[in-house]
XYZ file of C-alpha atoms in Angstrom:
665
model
C 11.989 178.443 163.712
C 13.948 181.672 163.981
C 15.924 182.707 160.906
C 19.686 182.935 161.234
C 21.439 186.159 160.267
C 24.015 185.991 157.510
C 27.268 186.831 159.231
C 28.712 190.275 158.722
C 32.473 190.448 159.084
C 34.850 193.302 159.633
C 37.973 191.260 159.037
C 40.565 192.709 156.716
C 40.931 189.320 155.051
C 43.953 187.352 153.925
C 44.289 189.384 150.736
C 44.561 192.654 152.655
C 47.269 191.222 154.888
C 49.205 189.966 151.892
C 48.801 193.310 150.141
C 49.961 195.201 153.208
C 53.081 193.056 153.466
C 54.057 193.081 149.806
C 53.001 196.588 148.840
C 53.645 198.405 152.093
C 50.054 199.433 152.639
C 48.554 199.808 156.073
C 45.217 198.030 156.267
C 44.101 199.948 159.322
C 40.550 201.061 158.684
C 37.590 198.873 159.436
C 36.130 197.372 156.286
C 32.463 198.386 156.037
C 30.013 195.598 156.769
C 27.417 194.596 154.251
C 23.878 195.292 155.417
C 22.633 192.395 157.493
C 19.939 190.210 155.971
C 18.248 187.259 157.574
C 18.945 183.960 155.892
C 15.287 183.658 155.001
C 15.180 187.108 153.417
C 18.289 186.488 151.307
C 17.111 183.018 150.289
C 13.730 184.353 149.235
C 15.325 186.959 146.959
C 17.380 184.408 145.034
C 14.852 181.569 145.136
C 13.605 180.498 141.725
C 10.788 177.996 142.323
C 10.760 174.615 140.566
C 9.415 175.105 137.080
C 10.276 178.816 137.063
C 13.171 180.447 135.255
C 15.847 182.983 136.108
C 15.572 186.620 135.153
C 19.076 186.860 133.662
C 21.527 184.748 131.743
C 25.064 185.309 133.071
C 28.096 184.339 130.994
C 31.268 183.817 133.036
C 34.693 183.356 131.528
C 36.320 180.088 132.537
C 39.838 181.454 132.924
C 42.300 178.600 132.675
C 39.686 176.095 131.482
C 39.346 178.030 128.220
C 35.541 177.937 128.157
C 32.469 180.022 129.003
C 30.014 179.010 131.727
C 26.332 179.965 131.656
C 24.527 180.650 134.927
C 21.053 181.814 135.798
C 20.596 184.869 137.996
C 19.506 185.349 140.689
C 19.598 181.608 141.470
C 23.293 181.087 140.662
C 22.422 177.784 138.972
C 24.929 176.581 136.382
C 23.091 175.874 133.134
C 25.781 174.988 130.612
C 29.442 175.063 129.685
C 30.071 176.456 126.205
C 33.308 174.983 124.832
C 35.371 177.617 123.044
C 39.171 177.298 123.038
C 39.597 173.973 124.838
C 38.621 170.437 123.989
C 35.510 169.357 125.843
C 34.955 165.614 126.283
C 31.333 166.041 127.346
C 30.206 166.798 123.795
C 33.282 165.977 121.721
C 34.159 169.592 120.899
C 37.708 169.632 119.575
C 37.646 165.829 119.264
C 35.063 165.244 116.535
C 36.225 165.708 112.963
C 33.710 168.517 112.461
C 34.949 170.594 115.409
C 38.709 169.975 115.338
C 39.292 172.846 112.849
C 37.919 175.307 115.413
C 41.136 174.877 117.419
C 43.528 175.406 114.512
C 46.069 178.210 114.881
C 49.198 179.323 113.047
C 51.093 177.376 115.738
C 49.219 174.175 114.927
C 46.333 172.560 116.783
C 46.041 174.224 120.208
C 43.602 172.322 122.466
C 43.549 174.778 125.397
C 43.513 178.441 126.261
C 42.805 181.017 128.937
C 39.564 183.027 128.678
C 39.082 186.316 130.508
C 36.612 188.859 129.148
C 33.247 188.003 127.605
C 31.589 190.841 125.700
C 28.027 190.919 124.402
C 27.320 192.390 120.976
C 25.709 195.809 121.032
C 23.291 197.959 119.060
C 22.969 201.644 119.945
C 25.107 201.101 123.011
C 22.863 198.363 124.429
C 23.389 194.617 124.665
C 21.374 193.100 121.821
C 21.608 189.370 122.571
C 22.970 188.259 119.192
C 26.468 187.136 120.099
C 28.970 186.818 122.894
C 32.646 187.431 122.152
C 35.435 186.009 124.328
C 39.224 186.276 124.237
C 41.970 183.675 124.309
C 44.839 185.150 126.276
C 47.610 182.598 125.704
C 47.441 181.997 121.958
C 45.819 185.283 120.920
C 42.327 184.722 119.523
C 38.769 186.045 119.656
C 35.729 183.775 119.450
C 32.152 184.568 118.525
C 29.434 182.546 120.287
C 25.978 182.409 118.723
C 23.487 182.958 121.536
C 20.618 181.229 119.733
C 22.539 177.951 120.053
C 25.036 178.757 122.824
C 27.783 177.452 120.528
C 31.103 178.762 119.295
C 30.623 179.733 115.668
C 33.846 181.487 114.761
C 37.403 181.953 116.025
C 39.898 184.482 114.698
C 43.575 184.495 115.603
C 45.192 187.892 116.293
C 48.608 188.383 114.626
C 51.482 190.452 116.064
C 50.133 189.920 119.581
C 51.795 188.466 122.644
C 48.961 187.725 125.027
C 45.440 188.846 124.197
C 44.322 190.038 127.609
C 43.045 193.464 126.541
C 40.252 191.901 124.532
C 37.513 191.749 123.319
C 35.800 195.121 123.689
C 32.844 195.926 121.486
C 31.972 199.309 119.979
C 28.448 200.673 120.423
C 27.074 199.155 117.223
C 29.460 196.189 117.046
C 31.404 197.911 114.262
C 34.603 196.548 115.752
C 35.794 194.211 118.442
C 39.024 195.590 119.891
C 41.991 193.442 120.942
C 45.294 194.718 122.339
C 48.487 192.981 123.308
C 49.347 192.217 126.913
C 52.953 191.213 126.308
C 54.689 193.448 123.815
C 56.824 191.502 121.345
C 58.970 192.317 118.321
C 56.758 193.273 115.366
C 57.237 191.290 113.215
C 58.277 188.690 115.745
C 61.894 187.704 115.313
C 64.959 186.330 117.097
C 66.184 189.455 118.920
C 67.838 189.934 122.322
C 65.284 190.445 125.091
C 67.563 193.221 126.329
C 66.593 195.195 123.217
C 63.041 195.481 124.582
C 62.802 199.273 124.427
C 64.155 199.379 120.883
C 62.483 196.411 119.250
C 59.331 195.443 121.177
C 55.973 196.965 120.235
C 52.365 196.792 121.280
C 49.457 196.495 118.903
C 45.754 197.261 118.938
C 43.712 195.159 116.523
C 40.379 196.296 115.084
C 38.350 193.226 114.184
C 35.261 193.527 112.005
C 32.712 191.224 113.557
C 29.220 192.436 112.678
C 28.576 189.754 110.063
C 28.722 186.060 111.001
C 31.479 184.065 109.361
C 33.425 187.111 108.223
C 35.580 188.182 111.146
C 38.766 189.859 109.936
C 41.505 192.043 111.349
C 40.583 195.226 109.496
C 43.775 196.949 110.630
C 46.251 197.056 113.495
C 47.711 200.131 115.158
C 51.337 199.707 116.208
C 51.913 201.451 119.539
C 54.710 201.737 122.135
C 55.813 198.533 123.828
C 53.745 198.750 127.009
C 51.382 196.190 128.521
C 47.861 196.956 127.329
C 44.912 195.942 129.441
C 41.178 196.628 129.739
C 39.109 198.914 127.554
C 35.639 200.276 126.955
C 34.217 201.875 123.852
C 32.733 205.338 124.074
C 29.008 205.928 123.801
C 26.731 208.895 123.258
C 29.027 211.938 122.904
C 32.138 209.740 123.025
C 30.944 207.269 120.372
C 33.762 206.814 117.878
C 36.364 206.625 120.645
C 37.526 203.918 122.983
C 39.654 204.030 126.106
C 42.336 201.473 126.912
C 44.439 201.162 130.054
C 48.161 200.456 129.856
C 50.855 199.754 132.397
C 54.579 199.000 132.386
C 55.248 202.325 130.728
C 58.734 201.770 132.176
C 59.065 199.072 129.476
C 60.610 196.648 131.930
C 61.193 193.059 130.860
C 62.168 191.483 134.204
C 60.778 191.565 137.763
C 57.785 193.599 136.655
C 56.316 193.552 140.177
C 59.063 196.037 141.041
C 60.365 197.424 137.777
C 56.951 198.134 136.266
C 55.825 200.053 139.350
C 58.339 202.890 139.283
C 56.396 205.565 137.446
C 53.905 207.587 139.428
C 51.512 207.444 136.495
C 50.862 205.166 133.559
C 48.346 205.824 130.776
C 44.842 205.425 129.544
C 45.009 205.526 125.752
C 42.168 207.539 124.213
C 41.738 206.225 120.667
C 39.648 208.018 118.064
C 38.819 204.920 116.037
C 36.762 206.809 113.485
C 39.760 209.041 112.710
C 41.992 205.975 112.575
C 39.564 204.206 110.231
C 39.575 207.246 107.910
C 43.375 207.380 108.021
C 43.603 203.749 106.922
C 41.114 204.394 104.107
C 43.349 207.279 103.000
C 46.143 204.781 102.412
C 48.258 205.306 105.531
C 48.078 201.624 106.414
C 50.651 199.179 105.062
C 49.845 195.571 104.088
C 52.282 193.407 106.027
C 52.949 189.652 105.765
C 51.659 187.639 108.719
C 50.030 184.275 109.325
C 46.834 183.847 111.295
C 43.904 181.461 111.188
C 40.188 182.044 110.741
C 37.925 179.167 111.768
C 34.196 179.084 111.002
C 31.429 176.587 111.733
C 29.241 176.118 108.651
C 25.573 176.498 109.654
C 24.337 173.747 107.292
C 27.064 171.100 107.241
C 27.632 171.753 110.961
C 31.326 171.268 110.210
C 34.105 173.794 110.738
C 36.560 174.976 108.137
C 39.869 176.804 108.598
C 41.598 179.294 106.358
C 45.039 180.817 106.675
C 45.278 184.590 106.208
C 48.671 185.926 105.180
C 48.445 189.710 105.361
C 47.307 192.409 107.759
C 47.116 196.177 107.372
C 49.385 197.879 109.903
C 49.262 201.574 110.714
C 51.763 203.430 112.875
C 50.211 205.843 115.344
C 52.491 208.698 114.267
C 51.183 208.425 110.691
C 47.620 209.188 111.817
C 47.705 212.401 113.879
C 44.617 212.861 116.011
C 43.883 209.151 116.287
C 45.377 208.428 119.741
C 46.327 210.335 122.895
C 47.779 209.209 126.207
C 46.018 210.387 129.404
C 48.331 209.987 132.441
C 46.636 207.851 135.114
C 47.829 206.648 138.521
C 49.207 203.880 138.939
C 49.306 200.525 137.115
C 45.712 200.907 135.873
C 43.591 197.846 135.202
C 40.130 199.075 134.285
C 39.199 201.904 131.919
C 35.424 202.097 132.187
C 32.979 204.501 130.543
C 29.818 205.566 132.365
C 26.375 205.264 130.716
C 26.363 208.923 129.614
C 29.643 208.527 127.738
C 31.161 211.493 129.590
C 33.260 209.880 132.321
C 36.168 207.451 131.940
C 37.071 205.757 135.230
C 40.528 204.240 135.623
C 41.359 201.676 138.289
C 44.991 202.049 139.300
C 45.924 198.872 141.157
C 48.567 200.711 143.173
C 46.786 204.069 143.361
C 45.340 205.719 146.460
C 42.577 207.426 144.463
C 40.194 206.522 141.659
C 40.837 209.015 138.843
C 37.887 209.971 136.653
C 38.605 211.534 133.260
C 36.134 213.713 131.372
C 35.500 213.250 127.670
C 34.518 216.882 127.192
C 37.677 218.008 129.011
C 39.660 215.613 126.832
C 38.281 217.338 123.740
C 39.173 220.767 125.124
C 42.647 219.625 126.142
C 43.285 218.368 122.618
C 42.019 221.632 121.120
C 44.199 223.621 123.565
C 47.205 221.350 122.929
C 47.544 220.799 126.665
C 50.388 218.332 126.155
C 53.219 217.467 128.484
C 55.140 215.329 126.036
C 55.123 212.946 123.099
C 55.796 209.204 122.867
C 56.432 207.675 119.438
C 54.304 210.391 117.859
C 51.486 210.048 120.437
C 50.709 213.238 122.389
C 50.725 212.890 126.181
C 48.113 215.129 127.783
C 48.501 216.841 131.129
C 46.851 214.903 133.927
C 44.836 217.844 135.234
C 43.653 218.779 131.742
C 41.408 215.705 131.417
C 40.582 215.103 135.084
C 36.958 215.409 136.149
C 37.704 214.418 139.732
C 39.186 211.844 142.076
C 37.508 209.487 144.513
C 39.589 209.980 147.661
C 40.631 207.139 149.996
C 38.285 204.630 148.393
C 40.101 201.439 149.423
C 43.110 199.345 148.460
C 43.706 197.903 145.018
C 40.957 199.374 142.779
C 40.503 197.262 139.664
C 37.286 197.590 137.743
C 34.203 199.818 137.735
C 30.660 199.337 136.487
C 27.566 201.496 136.724
C 23.933 201.149 137.788
C 22.414 203.789 135.479
C 21.218 205.774 138.505
C 24.272 207.992 138.855
C 26.421 205.607 140.874
C 29.590 203.664 140.157
C 30.769 200.435 141.792
C 34.481 199.621 141.976
C 36.088 196.332 142.981
C 39.043 196.423 145.400
C 41.283 193.392 145.307
C 43.475 194.072 148.328
C 40.829 195.290 150.758
C 38.327 192.709 149.412
C 35.329 194.937 148.892
C 32.990 196.654 146.469
C 32.787 200.411 146.930
C 29.809 202.440 145.706
C 30.423 206.094 144.888
C 28.525 208.941 143.267
C 29.392 210.276 139.837
C 29.952 214.018 139.864
C 30.597 214.419 143.590
C 33.048 211.489 143.791
C 31.940 210.686 147.332
C 31.879 207.126 148.673
C 28.329 206.267 149.748
C 28.571 202.558 150.588
C 30.971 199.651 150.759
C 30.436 195.920 151.073
C 32.996 193.186 151.828
C 33.638 190.333 149.410
C 34.918 186.886 150.369
C 37.723 187.258 149.260
C 39.956 189.254 146.895
C 37.475 190.322 144.263
C 38.808 190.808 140.754
C 36.202 191.987 138.296
C 32.664 192.813 139.226
C 29.692 192.748 136.884
C 26.387 194.590 136.732
C 24.030 193.373 133.981
C 24.497 195.979 131.253
C 26.945 197.819 133.505
C 29.159 198.805 130.586
C 26.285 199.932 128.346
C 24.043 202.989 128.038
C 21.214 201.223 129.882
C 22.417 199.163 132.854
C 19.962 196.948 134.707
C 20.862 198.323 138.122
C 19.414 195.450 140.114
C 22.321 193.127 140.867
C 26.091 193.166 141.033
C 28.230 190.031 140.870
C 31.654 189.894 142.500
C 34.082 187.429 140.925
C 36.360 186.427 143.779
C 39.751 184.750 143.738
C 39.950 183.248 147.227
C 37.300 181.209 149.081
C 39.026 179.988 152.238
C 36.320 179.109 154.812
C 33.420 179.683 152.386
C 32.865 176.136 151.094
C 33.670 172.554 151.962
C 37.405 172.032 151.362
C 38.415 170.099 148.253
C 42.118 169.425 148.696
C 44.838 171.947 147.834
C 42.658 173.724 145.264
C 39.467 175.374 146.425
C 36.621 176.413 144.190
C 36.376 179.943 142.864
C 33.392 181.992 143.939
C 30.868 184.481 142.659
C 28.776 186.548 145.028
C 25.471 188.197 144.166
C 24.553 191.577 145.658
C 21.271 193.438 145.552
C 22.091 197.016 144.457
C 18.531 198.206 143.888
C 18.489 200.294 147.081
C 20.772 202.741 148.819
C 22.827 199.976 150.426
C 24.321 196.869 148.844
C 23.009 193.595 150.238
C 24.789 190.271 149.889
C 22.296 187.666 148.683
C 24.208 184.603 147.526
C 27.526 182.814 147.136
C 27.805 180.278 144.340
C 30.826 178.221 143.211
C 32.075 178.653 139.659
C 34.034 176.680 137.098
C 37.649 177.489 136.399
C 38.797 180.936 137.421
C 36.216 183.356 136.088
C 37.720 186.766 135.446
C 34.836 188.758 134.049
C 31.208 188.133 133.201
C 28.342 189.556 131.193
C 24.642 189.225 131.952
C 21.565 189.967 129.904
C 17.849 189.792 130.519
C 16.727 186.277 129.684
C 13.733 187.717 127.845
C 16.094 189.083 125.176
C 17.322 185.669 124.088
C 15.228 182.905 125.677
C 12.655 182.667 122.895
C 15.350 182.666 120.206
C 16.855 179.375 121.335
C 17.260 176.814 118.545
C 15.541 173.576 119.571
C 16.810 171.219 116.872
C 18.415 171.227 113.460
C 16.253 170.264 110.498
C 17.427 167.000 108.988
C 16.182 168.181 105.594
C 18.622 171.122 105.763
C 21.602 169.008 106.834
C 24.273 169.388 104.118
C 26.966 167.307 105.745
C 28.608 165.228 102.968
C 28.099 162.041 105.007
C 24.568 162.694 106.249
C 22.121 159.793 106.332
C 18.629 161.288 106.424
C 17.027 157.868 106.796
C 18.151 154.365 107.703
C 18.038 153.326 104.047
C 20.913 155.748 103.395
C 23.247 154.133 105.933
C 26.114 151.848 105.029
C 29.855 151.193 104.994
C 32.543 151.517 102.384
C 36.304 151.188 102.253
C 38.752 153.618 100.643
C 42.114 151.900 101.056
C 42.852 151.915 104.789
C 39.945 154.255 105.564
C 36.514 152.863 106.413
C 33.500 155.161 106.343
C 30.495 154.143 108.439
C 27.393 156.139 107.605
C 25.115 155.648 110.611
C 21.873 156.966 112.099
C 20.776 157.253 115.696
C 17.184 157.340 116.859
C 15.422 156.187 120.032
C 16.605 153.535 120.696
C 19.035 152.019 118.204
C 21.876 152.727 115.814
C 21.664 151.716 112.195
C 23.759 149.751 111.414
C 24.492 148.173 114.790
C 26.805 145.311 113.724
C 29.865 145.926 111.552
C 32.427 143.357 110.376
C 35.426 143.482 108.087
C 37.305 146.293 109.818
C 41.020 145.547 110.070
C 43.703 146.429 112.598
C 45.255 149.749 111.581
C 42.239 150.975 109.633
C 41.049 154.522 110.207
C 37.353 154.148 110.887
C 35.199 157.252 110.541
C 31.778 156.916 112.154
C 29.513 159.557 110.593
C 26.510 159.530 112.915
C 23.324 161.459 112.101
C 20.777 162.033 114.842
C 17.374 161.620 113.150
C 15.390 163.043 116.070
C 13.362 166.168 115.351
C 12.422 167.089 118.879
C 13.902 169.414 121.491
C 16.526 168.105 123.911
C 16.976 164.638 122.395
C 20.712 164.416 121.705
C 22.328 161.022 121.230
C 25.831 160.077 122.274
C 28.261 157.742 120.565
C 31.440 156.027 121.767
C 33.309 152.819 121.039
C 35.575 150.896 123.370
C 39.170 152.077 123.134
C 38.573 155.263 121.168
C 41.393 157.634 122.121
C 39.475 160.891 121.862
C 36.137 162.158 123.170
C 32.631 160.847 122.707
C 30.247 162.357 120.207
C 27.199 164.196 121.450
C 24.998 164.661 118.413
C 22.206 167.214 118.500
C 18.858 166.431 116.798
C 19.259 166.744 113.046
C 23.043 167.061 112.899
C 25.885 164.772 111.829
C 29.090 164.278 113.807
C 32.147 162.145 113.023
C 34.266 160.047 115.396
C 37.712 158.927 114.233
C 38.842 155.535 115.558
C 41.988 153.518 114.760
C 41.733 150.010 116.273
C 45.069 148.584 117.363
C 44.006 145.040 118.280
C 41.825 142.356 116.767
C 38.624 141.626 118.628
C 34.997 142.646 119.027
C 34.370 146.177 120.271
C 31.111 147.383 121.809
C 29.712 150.767 120.822
C 26.863 152.524 122.585
C 24.865 155.691 123.184
C 26.409 157.746 125.990
C 23.502 160.146 126.601
C 20.454 158.773 128.381
C 17.801 159.210 125.713
C 14.885 156.899 126.490
C 13.710 154.022 128.648
C 15.604 151.692 126.292
C 18.800 153.723 126.377
C 20.726 150.740 127.721
C 19.668 148.744 124.655
C 21.093 151.348 122.268
C 24.324 149.555 121.430
C 26.163 147.560 118.803
C 29.433 145.817 117.912
C 32.352 146.267 115.556
C 34.418 143.202 114.665
C 38.086 143.965 114.001
C 40.174 141.373 112.142
C 43.950 141.224 111.635
C 45.408 143.385 108.865
C 45.082 141.620 105.504
C 42.076 139.552 106.626
C 39.603 138.346 103.982
C 36.547 139.033 106.177
C 34.142 141.019 104.025
C 33.211 144.547 105.059
C 29.541 144.434 106.042
C 27.144 146.391 108.192
C 23.877 144.913 109.402
C 20.736 145.722 111.304
C 18.397 142.987 112.496
C 15.880 143.625 109.737
C 18.450 142.828 107.063
C 21.972 143.495 105.789
C 23.170 147.053 105.265
C 25.951 147.491 102.706
C 27.668 150.424 101.103
C 24.663 150.811 98.849
C 22.161 151.044 101.720
C 19.561 148.664 103.192
C 18.753 145.467 101.272
């Protein structure tokens, strides 16, 4: 049977038409067609045979679902959702008593957020596979995910921030994770007129120490002018010790930003010498300032989270640390600020610019030495545009956003309005290829594309619009990722795959770096949960006033105990369930009829707690929710609930004999 060509389109796309109308652009030129592949050729390149595994793990932010999704590349198969900032009923994250503290903030319990930018930990400028960091945009936070367990281990709130979009960006040896404010706010936040924006509102850049598990802290915060701060990359090689952060709304508008924040011909990329700033803080230029922010950590042995409130942060004003920050003018409304693998070039993506400006780190150093300044803002020198400019990519497309690199001397930039990826050559700045995306690409991702050693094999486009790409699903259509082969001279579209939420950015790493490190189960002998039952003889029930503790075990294919009586209406019943299995991929679930939270999904060797407050007398079934064996259906039990004040004795039984608070008898 003849293979069918993948269609190549030259349409300008809905996004281009919208952009032309709103922004006044003329979408006249033909959009370059991606190189034609037969369906069989493309399918063969992404086919991972049954029993085989993908070459890369890809971690996609979930956007408004607040989570991280794990996919295999090149297959595009979804492997897992890692719950981070949002409750997740599938495994009880944010519902179980052990995980609820992970969602604590200074505003109270926040069960949702908006994730944008995953960032892998680095050593010597390379992804090292230890951790993945991810930001919460709405209630400003950074999370650390342990990649041996694919679990959220730590969450740190960011004080003095209004929106945590410019986050998290990791320095070359994970010395710091950087977080900057999207929405400038009064610092400290206070009841002030919004009309006083230019006088009272400030931005901040937080430097979070994150290279030791369980000890994330805001080391210090730099207070900067009240712009909107966006994407960043740390320097590497010759530029190690610096990072580069885009900013927009240098007009400091507070209303109708689509118009009022687009007046200036140029905004800024902030070049921050973080080593100089660190030394300045050590010299005492920082000021301890009262704040409130939360630090949440999952204990590795109890498998239960704890929260602590932190009440002070060290603030440093940019003007007090000369030489620590400079503004590089950049056209216009920049989004990305991306550093090439050599550490020499800083590429800015001005959403409303007609060129891609490329700054030079060596020229930046010379401009600073020559004092090639055109002004000063709040003590921050503003450099002349030409003094740092290495070159411009001319007429590249419409709406440049974000750039990554293949390690072979080429850069790839996403264009939202003209819906394409454009490949261009570093040094000559010439466009050498372009490929359409379907449609309105935001970020793109090359595995290792922000490091010193990219894996220049694939690029992934993270698209916003999918009209006509998938079966329709009502008013909301799925988001889309598209996989391109970039190993040759021309980009080749290989695969579309639907994604969860609205992924903004992604990271990918060779599976070989982390696959063999995966934890398979937790050792029951090392379980330090205060309510652990390491054997059925340790199970039982006891009452403390209106609180009933049920210490329970789960093993294929029964709970112990499986019949409980003496619970009363209005009691708070805490089921502490320990999974006794010591084998890979044998979780057990637990739920009881009428519980008003999520199920438990208990990994082998760990203990999880479900809180239940029965409101009616009766008999309530409980059962295992995760298919665990041929007798999974038989893994059930009952709880008898009597009216408040009943004289029914509190007992827990298993068929082999009664189980009481003292254990099996």
